[in-house]
Amino acid sequence: MRVFKEKHLPIMRRICLILLLVLAQLTGINAQTLSTSRPWTYWWWMGSAVTKQDITAQLEYFSKSGLGGVHIIPIYGVKGYENAAIPFLGTQWLEVMQHTVREGKRLGLGVDMTTGTGWPFGGPNVNPAMAAQSMTVMDGKPAVRPTGQKVKRAAPGGEGLVLDPFNAGGMALYLTRFDSAFSKSTDKPRAMYNDSYEAYGANWTDDFAQQFQSRRKYDLLDKLALLSDSTGNAEATLVKIDCHQTLAELLLERYAKPWTDWSRAHGFITRYQAHGSPGNLLDLYEAADIPETESFGTSRFNIPGLRIDPDYSIDQFGTPNPLAMKFASSAANLSGKKLVSSETGTWLANHFKVSLSQIKPQIDELFTAGINHIFYHGTTYSPEKEGYPGWLFYASTNFGKNSHFSEHFPLLNRYVEWCQALLQDSKPDNDVLVYFPIHDLWATKAKSGGGVHLLEVHHVDRWLLDLPFGKLSEKLWKEGYAFDFVSDMQLKKFTVDANGNLNSGNATYKTLLIPSATYLPEETLAELLRLANAGAKIIFDKQMPVTVTGNADHEARQNAFREKLQALSKTAGTRISKDLKVDLALNGVVREQIADRGLTFIRKKDSRNIPLYFVANLGNTFREGWIKMGAGTLVHQDKPPSGQSLMQTRMKDGAYEVFLRLPPGESTFLAQAGDGSDIAFVNRVPKEMEIQGNWELTFLSGKPSLPAPAKLTALKSWTTLPDSAEYFSGKARYRIVFDLKGPLKQYEGAGISLGDVREVASVKLNGKDLGTVWHIPFRLYAGEALKSKGNVLEIEVTNLSANYMRLRDQQQPDWKKFYDINIVDITYKKFDATRWQPMPSGLLGPVKLIY
């Protein structure tokens, strides 16, 4: 068995077939598909102080780096550039936007834009009557006042009040300025974008009381006192649930859908970040063409060597969570949407401190949660003449031209493109449909005192994970079940086939799982009864709901609710589960035992309807071993971007197992490709040889100046060297000459492990380019380049820019010249790099041959 290179025995016909199929997937696609398989980026236009010449220059950089498109977001301006600012949607602004679209087409780049500036929707055409409103109860009566919130981080021409998201005609009036702006435009963006809901305090609109009475069948004004109840009173809870339900319906009907309908009518598709809102995220995400989630901060994966910024506050920001991400991908799967996007890399670490090795596992987590259209967060338009570090957005990872990883940025983009090409060209293959009991969530908020419950992605522990629904979903995720979420409204689209499978028209599921819940709408119970009578297999976890939602005529409706529950419990395919693992298995649900090994995965079906797995090792419990895959024989491994290999298989206890080697930090695709049992398996423990001796260190390029060369007898951070090396940001070469210990033949198939690399390393051995490593575990195949004596190993390492910025902020802090929030650190305090300690840089090792 090879340590680093899989053994390709005489089965080339199958390998060629696999390669042809993969190439067909990667090349037999149109330009639009090509641009979506590549990652895109948010592109902030500060003050919209842009020029056509610099737009072209930066788009050319994006194209050359391997991006697929940009998302224009005009924001606040730059001091000293006031006269260059271009008002949003004015004639000149439309000209530069159209130039961007034309240049994008020339370069193979797509273009999206926000339907506004900054966030959330609002601006100069939102008058007080259209602006967000807040209602409190005073002396038993509604006291309504404007929230007074203005558009956050607005650009010139976009300043103004935030739109009331529940207003009957508000969205149509808001969009009138876009009607006139795009009425004659031929060069339009691909998509309109709606950022995460941040209309804080909004809970009312002019006709809310009338809408409530029409929908809930009683007068809210008679029950206002109950909105202030904090005792958990049963009627108060029902009234508060009814308020949430009404807000959710108005948000969908008056905000999300009108915006989507307008966009489609004007030739745009839509991207929508529904999270943060008081509505049902599943319904809101489904309203868009591309549902978009968000990966904000670091997930703190237990990957050895993965650096976590100690200044990142979990209490303040929370951590990304794949269950929150699955709301977007579930909505897409149920409704047949090919693309699911994500804002990616927001506040992953402090400015100037993010490495490519930190970005990859966050993207892998998104892939396993069903995301397949990455949007980096992001890049900032910066004039070509502007000195380093250029213009920067306050809350981002810098993926732009002045980033310290810009030289190696194409390596990350090739990885993402490879993965997304396969993920976009495949279909969901999930067994379980998990009902989202949002009324229990609203009841929890009601019993704790009330207020509008916002379903944001940052602190899912505050709403999702505390519910039985969240605990159940987390259990399913950790135990290897493939599942999607479904809303009350979405249940209406399902039919049942002859085998009892549920079909949305776009995705099929073997069972419907209802978490332990207290409240259930009678309309949802009617849908469950319809599906059960058609032969659907329905499992209630531990208990059935006990209370019907809706305060109107509650006692009579509760009696009817109990009768229907009783009827549902007697249907053939319905059971109340005391042992979920057993009951899911009885319904044909596959539990992927790969999760037991600490691996994270998503299972799909490719264009040939063959099972396809993406597997990521985001922990520290697995390195290699035999694993059983639910899809049966899997012998083809496709590891981006190193290529394809066949895997050893065996039969054990009547099931196929494959031997997988996947160290922490790595990821791979697994697919079915015939019988791989003719590949010999040798159980052999790898050996290691540490490369030691005299290292020559030469600084090649960087800022502020090149430190003197050094000789090292042991690897260490170059910041410990004299001659201002602690401030150096750039590239240095390590060189050593070494001999092998033992005969050359035993090193056949050997790899080289670089140990701790800060941050990217390009490796040559005896003049042969072995490649560049940019993520953990920093390993390369080296066997064919080795010789017995006099091996010359050269390793060029590029570090971060943080150390240089420590000096720059002492000498020239004038780059921080932006309006609004200017530039802050990850704790939202005034940015000051002078307080930082030097960050370890260079090759820290140990460097080893593994054979």
XYZ file of N, CA and C in Angstrom, residues 483-581:
297
model
N -30.743 14.239 5.773
C -32.089 14.776 6.007
C -32.200 16.205 5.505
N -33.449 16.619 5.308
C -33.814 18.000 5.006
C -34.901 18.428 5.977
N -35.076 19.743 6.108
C -36.156 20.305 6.912
C -37.342 20.649 6.011
N -38.535 20.680 6.611
C -39.738 21.035 5.865
C -40.638 21.893 6.743
N -41.274 22.879 6.130
C -42.179 23.780 6.858
C -43.621 23.301 6.749
N -44.490 23.952 7.508
C -45.926 23.664 7.418
C -46.414 23.873 5.983
N -46.052 24.988 5.397
C -46.512 25.317 4.047
C -45.965 24.338 3.008
N -44.716 23.944 3.169
C -44.086 23.071 2.174
C -44.671 21.668 2.176
N -45.261 21.237 3.282
C -45.872 19.902 3.328
C -46.970 19.752 2.278
N -47.579 20.877 1.897
C -48.711 20.819 0.972
C -48.313 20.324 -0.410
N -47.042 20.440 -0.770
C -46.628 20.061 -2.122
C -46.308 18.571 -2.252
N -46.298 17.830 -1.140
C -45.840 16.441 -1.185
C -46.953 15.473 -1.600
N -46.533 14.493 -2.374
C -47.366 13.339 -2.710
C -46.660 12.091 -2.201
N -47.345 10.953 -2.284
C -46.797 9.696 -1.779
C -46.844 8.661 -2.888
N -45.720 7.949 -3.108
C -45.698 6.941 -4.165
C -46.134 5.580 -3.617
N -46.090 4.578 -4.480
C -46.586 3.249 -4.111
C -45.774 2.605 -2.997
N -44.539 3.050 -2.805
C -43.678 2.491 -1.754
C -43.720 3.299 -0.462
N -44.592 4.285 -0.423
C -44.696 5.100 0.785
C -43.690 6.229 0.853
N -42.941 6.463 -0.225
C -41.966 7.552 -0.243
C -42.670 8.884 -0.499
N -42.170 9.929 0.133
C -42.734 11.266 -0.038
C -41.986 11.997 -1.135
N -42.723 12.624 -2.035
C -42.116 13.293 -3.190
C -42.618 14.737 -3.276
N -41.652 15.674 -3.283
C -42.011 17.093 -3.387
C -42.156 17.542 -4.833
N -41.881 16.625 -5.769
C -41.795 16.983 -7.178
C -40.366 17.212 -7.605
N -39.478 17.356 -6.611
C -38.055 17.576 -6.898
C -37.135 16.715 -6.047
N -37.636 16.206 -4.953
C -36.829 15.375 -4.060
C -37.733 14.327 -3.415
N -37.132 13.172 -3.096
C -37.882 12.046 -2.540
C -37.305 11.658 -1.186
N -38.191 11.305 -0.248
C -37.775 10.965 1.120
C -38.486 9.687 1.557
N -37.805 8.912 2.405
C -38.353 7.638 2.841
C -39.277 7.775 4.046
N -39.084 8.835 4.807
C -39.928 8.981 5.994
C -40.031 10.449 6.392
N -41.129 10.794 7.049
C -41.338 12.121 7.621
C -41.215 11.998 9.126
N -40.336 12.813 9.707
C -40.045 12.741 11.134
C -40.539 14.019 11.814
N -41.422 13.838 12.817
C -41.979 14.964 13.554
C -41.296 15.020 14.924
N -40.507 16.064 15.196
C -39.856 16.167 16.508
C -40.874 16.284 17.629
N -40.426 16.035 18.821
C -41.279 16.235 19.986
C -41.703 17.695 20.038
N -43.011 17.925 20.006
C -43.523 19.295 19.943
C -44.838 19.379 20.709
N -45.144 20.588 21.144
C -46.391 20.822 21.878
C -47.484 21.344 20.960
N -47.125 22.279 20.080
C -48.117 22.981 19.265
C -48.067 22.517 17.810
N -49.240 22.502 17.173
C -49.322 22.138 15.765
C -50.553 22.828 15.149
N -50.418 23.473 14.003
C -51.599 24.050 13.342
C -52.537 22.949 12.844
N -53.818 23.233 12.860
C -54.768 22.232 12.374
C -54.588 21.962 10.886
N -54.140 22.988 10.123
C -53.891 22.789 8.693
C -52.745 21.802 8.483
N -51.741 21.860 9.352
C -50.619 20.925 9.251
C -51.049 19.518 9.625
N -51.872 19.396 10.644
C -52.393 18.081 11.016
C -53.203 17.486 9.868
N -53.973 18.325 9.177
C -54.736 17.829 8.032
C -53.808 17.318 6.930
N -52.664 17.992 6.733
C -51.702 17.541 5.731
C -51.065 16.218 6.145
N -50.739 16.087 7.417
C -50.168 14.824 7.895
C -51.158 13.679 7.706
N -52.418 13.943 7.989
C -53.444 12.910 7.823
C -53.611 12.549 6.350
N -53.551 13.551 5.486
C -53.642 13.292 4.038
C -52.488 12.401 3.577
N -51.275 12.723 4.010
C -50.100 11.949 3.607
C -50.148 10.540 4.188
N -50.563 10.432 5.458
C -50.630 9.114 6.102
C -51.658 8.227 5.412
N -52.797 8.784 5.058
C -53.818 8.003 4.366
C -53.366 7.571 2.976
N -52.412 8.306 2.414
C -51.870 7.941 1.101
C -50.744 6.922 1.210
N -50.375 6.563 2.455
C -49.359 5.530 2.649
C -48.009 6.034 3.107
N -47.902 7.312 3.462
C -46.616 7.847 3.925
C -46.218 7.229 5.261
N -44.900 7.114 5.450
C -44.359 6.601 6.714
C -43.987 7.801 7.583
N -44.696 7.969 8.699
C -44.535 9.138 9.562
C -44.129 8.669 10.957
N -43.063 9.273 11.476
C -42.583 8.944 12.819
C -42.684 10.179 13.697
N -43.329 10.039 14.849
C -43.324 11.084 15.871
C -42.269 10.713 16.911
N -41.359 11.620 17.171
C -40.303 11.356 18.150
C -40.846 11.543 19.564
N -41.010 10.446 20.255
C -41.412 10.396 21.673
C -42.886 10.714 21.916
N -43.445 11.719 21.236
C -44.831 12.090 21.532
C -45.447 12.789 20.329
N -46.768 12.842 20.331
C -47.496 13.641 19.358
C -47.775 15.014 19.960
N -47.949 16.043 19.133
C -48.321 17.365 19.664
C -49.625 17.275 20.441
N -49.841 18.240 21.347
C -51.025 18.169 22.201
C -51.942 19.382 22.070
N -51.433 20.476 21.491
C -52.223 21.702 21.471
C -52.296 22.275 20.069
N -53.505 22.597 19.634
C -53.681 23.232 18.347
C -53.353 24.717 18.476
N -52.729 25.276 17.463
C -52.423 26.706 17.480
C -53.671 27.513 17.113
N -53.614 28.803 17.425
C -54.747 29.689 17.122
C -55.640 29.870 18.323
N -55.792 31.102 18.764
C -56.579 31.362 19.969
C -58.081 31.423 19.706
N -58.475 31.695 18.466
C -59.905 31.829 18.154
C -60.631 30.493 18.340
N -61.751 30.549 19.084
C -62.598 29.357 19.274
C -61.741 28.144 19.631
N -60.819 28.347 20.559
C -59.787 27.345 20.796
C -60.330 26.042 21.370
N -61.266 26.124 22.274
C -61.751 24.901 22.917
C -62.389 23.947 21.916
N -63.246 24.458 21.042
C -63.911 23.596 20.056
C -62.896 23.050 19.063
N -61.974 23.892 18.654
C -60.960 23.439 17.687
C -60.008 22.437 18.331
N -59.765 22.577 19.630
C -58.905 21.624 20.340
C -59.546 20.240 20.370
N -60.854 20.183 20.577
C -61.550 18.886 20.588
C -61.450 18.210 19.223
N -61.649 18.978 18.161
C -61.529 18.423 16.812
C -60.082 17.998 16.530
N -59.150 18.746 17.062
C -57.716 18.450 16.900
C -57.385 17.083 17.509
N -57.917 16.806 18.708
C -57.655 15.522 19.370
C -58.208 14.367 18.544
N -59.377 14.564 17.965
C -59.981 13.493 17.168
C -59.133 13.183 15.933
N -58.629 14.225 15.297
C -57.788 14.003 14.106
C -56.443 13.377 14.478
N -55.902 13.777 15.633
C -54.665 13.139 16.105
C -54.887 11.643 16.323
N -56.023 11.323 16.910
C -56.344 9.914 17.153
C -56.447 9.161 15.832
N -57.085 9.776 14.855
C -57.201 9.140 13.541
C -55.832 8.960 12.897
N -54.965 9.959 13.037
C -53.618 9.861 12.466
C -52.825 8.736 13.119
N -52.951 8.606 14.439
C -52.177 7.584 15.152
C -52.559 6.170 14.728
N -53.755 6.004 14.149
C -54.223 4.663 13.756
C -53.873 4.316 12.313
N -53.288 5.247 11.570
C -52.909 4.934 10.188
C -51.724 3.979 10.183
N -51.635 3.178 9.135
C -50.683 2.067 9.103
C -49.229 2.516 9.199
N -48.887 3.638 8.560
C -47.478 4.022 8.508
C -47.044 4.980 9.582
N -47.928 5.270 10.551
C -47.612 6.246 11.600
C -47.238 5.530 12.885
N -46.147 5.974 13.503
C -45.769 5.413 14.796
C -45.162 6.496 15.678
N -45.356 6.306 16.987
C -44.694 7.156 17.981
C -43.454 6.403 18.428
N -42.290 6.975 18.212
C -41.041 6.242 18.391
C -40.479 6.368 19.798
N -40.106 5.223 20.338
C -39.346 5.190 21.583
C -37.890 4.826 21.311
N -37.636 4.306 20.126
C -36.267 3.973 19.708
C -36.122 4.425 18.264
N -35.645 5.626 18.080
C -35.639 6.243 16.766
C -34.757 5.492 15.782
N -33.625 5.011 16.233
C -32.711 4.305 15.332
C -33.383 3.080 14.724
